[in-house]
Amino acid sequence: EKGGYASFMHKEIAEQPRAVADTLLGRIGADGALILDELRIPAAELREVDKVVVVACGTAFHAGLIAKYAIEHWTRLPCEVELASEFRYRDPILDARSLVIAISQSGETMDTLMALRHAREQGSRVLAICNTNGSTIPRESDAVLYTHAGPEVAVASTKAFLTQLVACYLVALYLGQARGTKWGDEVLGVVRDLADIAGAVERVLGDMEPVRELARSLAGAGTVLFLGRHVGYPVALEGALKLKELAYMHAEGFAAGELKHGPIALVEEGLPVVVVVPSPRGRCVLHDKIVSNIQEIRARGARTIVIAEEGDDAVLPYADHVVRVPVTPTLLQPLVTTVPLQVFACELAVARGNEVDQPRNLAKSVTVE
Ligand code: M6R
């Protein structure tokens, strides 16, 4: 039931604060330590892991790309992320010490299933991050961490993505906890920040009317580019994927640092470019670099749509439109910066008269290779 919303996608976007909170529920102890006994992988085995490999498709793959930053930072384990459809065809190097994480909303995606079967044949442990109880991928995995997004009906994935991110952060922190790396004030702090994130998502959702208005004004555009850096880069990819799926528009996501290596040639008068700006705190080098990118593309006529943290005024001189997101620790930022991009794509689909829940040519779960 759509519960009064215009579409399931509208409803599922709105449900994200609850989905995030539900995915954290019962998994953080009163002392801030993580309780993930449900994984049933003994800590001793987690200490033996020497590499993490994430396999997934589409939006779940983007969650994996973001997970890499968190896993490598918090566990100091190397992490590869690969499209499930490519994985087994390149003879990947795997053994009993590799931990393979398969991310899937439906738990029925054939490419992801075949990738995990291949990993198990090589003797690797497979951990599924999945939203659908009892589906094939968790059944065939050694362990599962369920996301508690509730049923996702719209073909375009929204709330499942946010909860996949939460699950990935939990796994990364848990691995760090089990391995004793970086487990201290920093990680406890992150757990506290995670507990606040549902409220931050709620705040973003409360201020989306300007994004909808902007989307409506772009209904006639042919192409939209998305730029990001660090964890903002997969967010840019996800923003572009949503727009393709829903608005049937040409959209591409780029790492902002790649601009000069090619994509800047696409920039022309009036081209809408969405830029996901990292926090000016912490990694401020990246922030400054992306502000120069915004300046460069604006000088070439781009219409700049900037997603930036509250209080980040450095972007103002070069932004045609600013979308504000709450101050959030860098690694967790995708949980808030993705939301305006979902709303943007959804509204553009409506403005272009497209079927929001059932985009043409797509199926909710892709059960063939
Ligand atoms: O069910 P899964 O998470 O395995 O599905 C993976 C992709 O097919 C899925 O994320 C797809 O890209 C969505 N339509 C994106 O909105």
XYZ file of C-alpha atoms and ligand atoms in Angstrom:
385
model
C 0.000 0.000 0.000
C 1.256 3.432 -0.956
C -0.117 4.975 2.226
C -1.187 8.230 0.583
C 2.069 8.772 -1.334
C 2.091 9.395 -5.088
C 4.201 6.273 -5.659
C 6.024 3.536 -3.782
C 9.246 5.364 -4.516
C 7.972 8.527 -2.801
C 6.945 6.384 0.155
C 10.231 4.501 0.308
C 12.285 7.706 0.167
C 10.231 9.033 3.081
C 10.711 5.803 5.054
C 14.493 6.128 5.084
C 14.966 7.534 8.604
C 12.979 4.593 9.989
C 14.809 2.074 7.779
C 18.182 3.358 8.968
C 17.112 3.304 12.629
C 15.672 -0.212 12.280
C 18.882 -1.502 10.727
C 20.845 -0.239 13.748
C 18.307 -1.491 16.278
C 19.701 -4.029 18.747
C 23.118 -4.007 17.099
C 24.792 -1.417 19.325
C 25.285 -2.192 23.014
C 24.855 0.306 25.841
C 28.661 0.605 26.035
C 28.870 1.488 22.327
C 30.293 -1.907 21.330
C 28.702 -3.702 18.408
C 26.538 -6.760 18.935
C 26.655 -8.761 15.725
C 26.613 -12.289 17.139
C 24.007 -13.020 14.458
C 26.904 -13.194 11.984
C 28.103 -16.378 13.637
C 31.647 -15.890 12.371
C 33.938 -16.362 15.383
C 36.200 -13.390 16.191
C 39.202 -15.712 15.836
C 38.252 -16.296 12.209
C 37.728 -12.618 11.537
C 41.246 -12.018 12.816
C 42.554 -14.393 10.142
C 40.957 -12.464 7.284
C 43.593 -10.835 5.083
C 41.421 -9.247 2.414
C 37.824 -8.232 1.854
C 36.108 -8.483 -1.529
C 32.693 -6.945 -2.121
C 30.504 -8.171 -4.988
C 27.190 -6.612 -5.995
C 25.265 -5.045 -8.887
C 23.754 -1.643 -9.589
C 22.911 0.402 -6.544
C 24.176 -2.323 -4.201
C 27.532 -2.068 -6.017
C 27.605 1.643 -5.214
C 27.060 0.782 -1.546
C 30.063 -1.542 -1.877
C 32.208 1.215 -3.364
C 31.453 3.373 -0.335
C 32.072 0.447 2.026
C 35.616 0.173 0.694
C 36.546 3.559 2.176
C 35.168 2.552 5.580
C 36.587 -0.988 5.581
C 40.087 0.079 4.624
C 40.088 3.003 7.050
C 38.733 1.165 10.068
C 40.223 -2.294 9.572
C 43.397 -1.615 7.549
C 42.479 -4.639 5.421
C 42.712 -4.290 1.642
C 39.241 -4.218 0.102
C 38.296 -4.792 -3.532
C 34.859 -4.020 -4.874
C 33.708 -5.633 -8.063
C 30.626 -5.819 -10.207
C 29.300 -9.309 -9.584
C 28.802 -9.802 -13.319
C 32.536 -9.318 -13.958
C 33.924 -11.053 -10.900
C 34.168 -14.739 -11.694
C 35.124 -14.211 -15.309
C 38.492 -12.729 -14.415
C 39.749 -15.627 -12.274
C 39.901 -13.614 -9.025
C 42.517 -14.458 -6.406
C 40.649 -15.806 -3.405
C 41.338 -18.253 -0.601
C 40.159 -19.205 2.865
C 41.466 -15.943 4.301
C 39.391 -13.776 1.950
C 36.091 -12.482 3.293
C 33.623 -11.957 0.455
C 30.670 -9.651 1.098
C 27.719 -10.050 -1.268
C 25.293 -7.120 -1.124
C 21.778 -7.553 -2.505
C 18.397 -6.063 -1.700
C 16.404 -8.898 -3.235
C 18.784 -11.739 -2.446
C 17.900 -13.182 -5.854
C 20.224 -11.356 -8.257
C 21.745 -14.083 -10.415
C 25.048 -12.301 -11.084
C 25.649 -11.820 -7.357
C 24.623 -15.393 -6.615
C 27.036 -16.785 -9.208
C 29.833 -14.585 -7.820
C 29.272 -15.854 -4.296
C 29.152 -19.472 -5.460
C 32.465 -18.931 -7.199
C 33.951 -17.425 -4.015
C 32.792 -20.374 -1.926
C 34.303 -22.806 -4.411
C 37.640 -21.095 -3.756
C 37.183 -21.711 -0.021
C 36.314 -18.117 0.924
C 33.814 -17.156 3.582
C 30.814 -15.285 2.221
C 28.840 -12.778 4.218
C 25.561 -11.583 2.687
C 24.100 -8.149 3.319
C 20.512 -8.601 2.270
C 17.032 -7.149 2.724
C 14.926 -10.199 1.956
C 14.606 -12.856 4.627
C 15.216 -16.379 3.489
C 16.128 -15.442 -0.090
C 18.698 -17.411 -2.074
C 21.813 -15.274 -1.497
C 21.674 -15.414 2.320
C 20.728 -19.090 2.180
C 23.854 -19.864 0.196
C 26.150 -17.653 2.297
C 28.091 -18.538 5.444
C 26.634 -15.601 7.324
C 24.086 -12.867 6.826
C 23.461 -9.404 8.122
C 19.914 -8.403 7.235
C 19.088 -4.811 6.430
C 15.775 -3.873 7.973
C 14.471 -1.565 5.260
C 11.140 -3.381 4.998
C 9.796 -4.402 1.583
C 11.092 -2.242 -1.267
C 8.566 -2.222 -4.096
C 9.768 0.531 -6.448
C 12.252 -0.761 -9.005
C 14.658 2.083 -8.199
C 16.398 1.255 -4.956
C 16.381 3.968 -2.265
C 15.823 2.864 1.318
C 17.581 -0.434 0.663
C 20.688 1.529 -0.389
C 20.816 3.576 2.803
C 20.421 0.473 4.931
C 23.087 -1.355 2.899
C 25.424 1.489 3.793
C 24.524 1.184 7.468
C 25.127 -2.583 7.333
C 28.488 -2.049 5.613
C 29.561 0.445 8.280
C 28.528 -2.026 10.982
C 30.521 -4.828 9.362
C 33.556 -2.571 8.929
C 33.418 -1.450 12.558
C 32.814 -4.998 13.766
C 35.786 -6.262 11.792
C 37.821 -3.455 13.319
C 36.503 -4.377 16.764
C 37.296 -8.079 16.306
C 40.753 -7.368 14.928
C 41.540 -4.749 17.538
C 42.533 -2.188 14.925
C 41.574 1.409 15.460
C 39.120 0.219 18.121
C 39.089 3.063 20.519
C 37.680 6.502 20.832
C 37.383 7.000 17.103
C 35.238 3.930 16.515
C 33.089 4.522 19.590
C 32.569 8.030 18.254
C 31.473 6.665 14.885
C 28.953 4.359 16.533
C 27.502 7.364 18.343
C 27.400 9.296 15.060
C 25.619 6.396 13.369
C 22.983 6.491 16.075
C 22.310 10.152 15.151
C 22.108 9.575 11.432
C 18.393 8.769 11.162
C 17.671 12.247 12.530
C 20.026 13.785 9.964
C 18.251 11.962 7.116
C 14.937 13.206 8.486
C 16.221 16.784 8.408
C 17.337 16.442 4.798
C 13.908 15.106 3.844
C 12.229 18.010 5.601
C 13.811 20.501 3.216
C 13.392 18.966 -0.234
C 10.947 21.397 -1.864
C 13.742 23.482 -3.479
C 15.213 20.264 -4.935
C 11.844 19.323 -6.411
C 11.437 22.783 -7.880
C 14.930 22.599 -9.370
C 14.184 19.167 -10.849
C 11.028 20.486 -12.491
C 13.013 23.327 -14.044
C 15.369 20.785 -15.630
C 12.723 18.551 -17.191
C 13.858 19.592 -20.674
C 17.598 19.021 -20.110
C 19.333 16.387 -22.224
C 22.271 15.488 -20.000
C 23.120 15.880 -16.325
C 26.607 15.246 -14.950
C 27.415 14.285 -11.374
C 30.784 14.877 -9.735
C 32.120 13.726 -6.395
C 35.314 12.768 -4.620
C 36.230 10.225 -1.968
C 32.937 8.748 -0.702
C 31.147 11.398 -2.763
C 32.315 9.700 -5.951
C 30.095 6.595 -5.585
C 27.305 8.966 -4.521
C 27.751 10.742 -7.863
C 27.518 7.369 -9.636
C 24.347 6.572 -7.727
C 22.813 9.983 -8.546
C 23.488 9.337 -12.237
C 22.074 5.798 -12.118
C 18.859 7.025 -10.472
C 18.427 9.665 -13.150
C 18.953 7.181 -15.990
C 16.518 4.690 -14.510
C 13.781 7.127 -13.630
C 14.040 10.111 -15.932
C 15.521 8.231 -18.942
C 18.046 11.042 -19.229
C 21.676 10.801 -20.149
C 23.533 11.078 -16.870
C 27.093 10.280 -15.901
C 28.951 10.275 -12.628
C 32.635 11.163 -12.483
C 35.359 11.437 -9.899
C 35.900 15.182 -9.787
C 39.662 14.707 -9.976
C 39.173 13.148 -13.414
C 37.563 16.264 -14.887
C 40.699 17.499 -16.591
C 41.424 14.007 -17.895
C 38.449 14.125 -20.219
C 34.962 14.878 -18.905
C 35.441 18.650 -18.766
C 35.217 18.593 -22.570
C 31.500 17.832 -22.140
C 30.841 21.043 -20.246
C 28.985 23.645 -22.263
C 26.673 26.569 -21.639
C 23.737 25.614 -19.417
C 24.796 21.995 -18.752
C 23.488 20.987 -15.308
C 26.280 19.564 -13.149
C 25.553 18.223 -9.683
C 28.572 18.342 -7.380
C 28.730 16.389 -4.112
C 31.083 18.410 -1.931
C 33.078 16.746 0.859
C 33.075 18.276 4.299
C 35.377 21.281 4.715
C 36.432 19.766 8.039
C 39.009 16.996 8.221
C 40.001 16.285 4.647
C 39.865 19.951 3.684
C 42.372 19.452 0.854
C 39.703 17.570 -1.056
C 37.140 20.203 -0.231
C 39.341 22.950 -1.638
C 40.074 20.945 -4.758
C 36.412 20.340 -5.471
C 35.596 24.003 -4.935
C 38.149 24.785 -7.679
C 36.441 22.186 -9.896
C 33.107 23.945 -9.380
C 34.771 27.227 -10.276
C 36.287 25.691 -13.430
C 33.058 24.200 -14.747
C 31.076 27.327 -13.931
C 33.565 29.420 -15.866
C 32.718 27.199 -18.851
C 29.008 27.851 -18.513
C 27.815 24.885 -16.393
C 24.747 25.336 -14.216
C 26.183 24.186 -10.891
C 24.023 22.352 -8.385
C 26.030 21.915 -5.222
C 25.299 19.512 -2.374
C 27.243 20.931 0.564
C 27.345 20.772 4.318
C 25.517 23.390 6.376
C 27.867 26.280 7.050
C 30.122 25.550 4.059
C 30.115 29.027 2.540
C 33.158 28.524 0.320
C 30.896 27.033 -2.368
C 28.538 30.010 -2.499
C 30.354 32.174 -5.078
C 30.282 29.358 -7.664
C 26.975 27.627 -6.972
C 23.830 28.348 -8.970
C 21.899 26.180 -6.517
C 22.967 24.951 -3.089
C 21.383 21.969 -1.370
C 22.329 21.789 2.298
C 22.973 18.593 4.253
C 23.687 18.349 7.991
C 27.263 18.197 9.248
C 28.160 14.492 9.269
C 31.457 12.594 9.694
C 33.094 12.223 6.277
C 32.696 8.453 5.909
C 29.006 8.612 6.828
C 28.219 11.537 4.541
C 26.720 9.374 1.737
C 23.782 8.631 4.050
C 22.736 12.262 3.773
C 24.090 13.356 0.368
C 22.340 10.555 -1.555
C 18.875 11.589 -0.396
C 18.570 14.837 -2.413
C 19.754 12.937 -5.506
C 16.967 10.372 -5.066
C 14.374 13.128 -4.671
C 15.830 14.937 -7.694
C 15.531 11.851 -9.933
C 12.063 10.971 -8.657
C 10.737 14.469 -9.304
C 12.311 14.610 -12.757
C 10.604 11.319 -13.609
C 7.270 12.773 -12.542
C 7.924 15.998 -14.455
C 8.729 14.009 -17.604
C 5.578 11.933 -17.220
C 7.414 8.672 -16.544
C 6.174 5.741 -14.523
C 8.130 6.171 -11.268
C 7.736 2.718 -9.737
C 8.097 0.696 -12.924
C 10.660 2.311 -15.219
C 10.625 0.950 -18.742
C 12.757 -2.122 -19.526
C 13.673 -2.778 -15.878
C 12.739 -5.494 -13.399
C 12.941 -5.247 -9.625
C 15.132 -8.266 -9.357
C 17.314 -9.542 -12.149
C 17.228 -13.301 -11.882
C 19.034 -14.055 -15.128
C 22.709 -13.495 -15.903
O 18.410 -6.890 -5.475
P 19.789 -6.386 -5.704
O 20.227 -5.402 -4.664
O 20.814 -7.486 -5.867
O 19.723 -5.618 -7.085
C 20.867 -5.072 -7.671
C 20.514 -4.137 -8.796
O 19.796 -4.820 -9.799
C 19.687 -2.955 -8.307
O 20.342 -2.230 -7.311
C 19.347 -1.997 -9.467
O 20.518 -1.379 -9.941
C 18.300 -0.985 -9.020
N 17.267 -0.881 -10.004
C 18.885 0.382 -8.767
O 17.948 1.347 -8.457
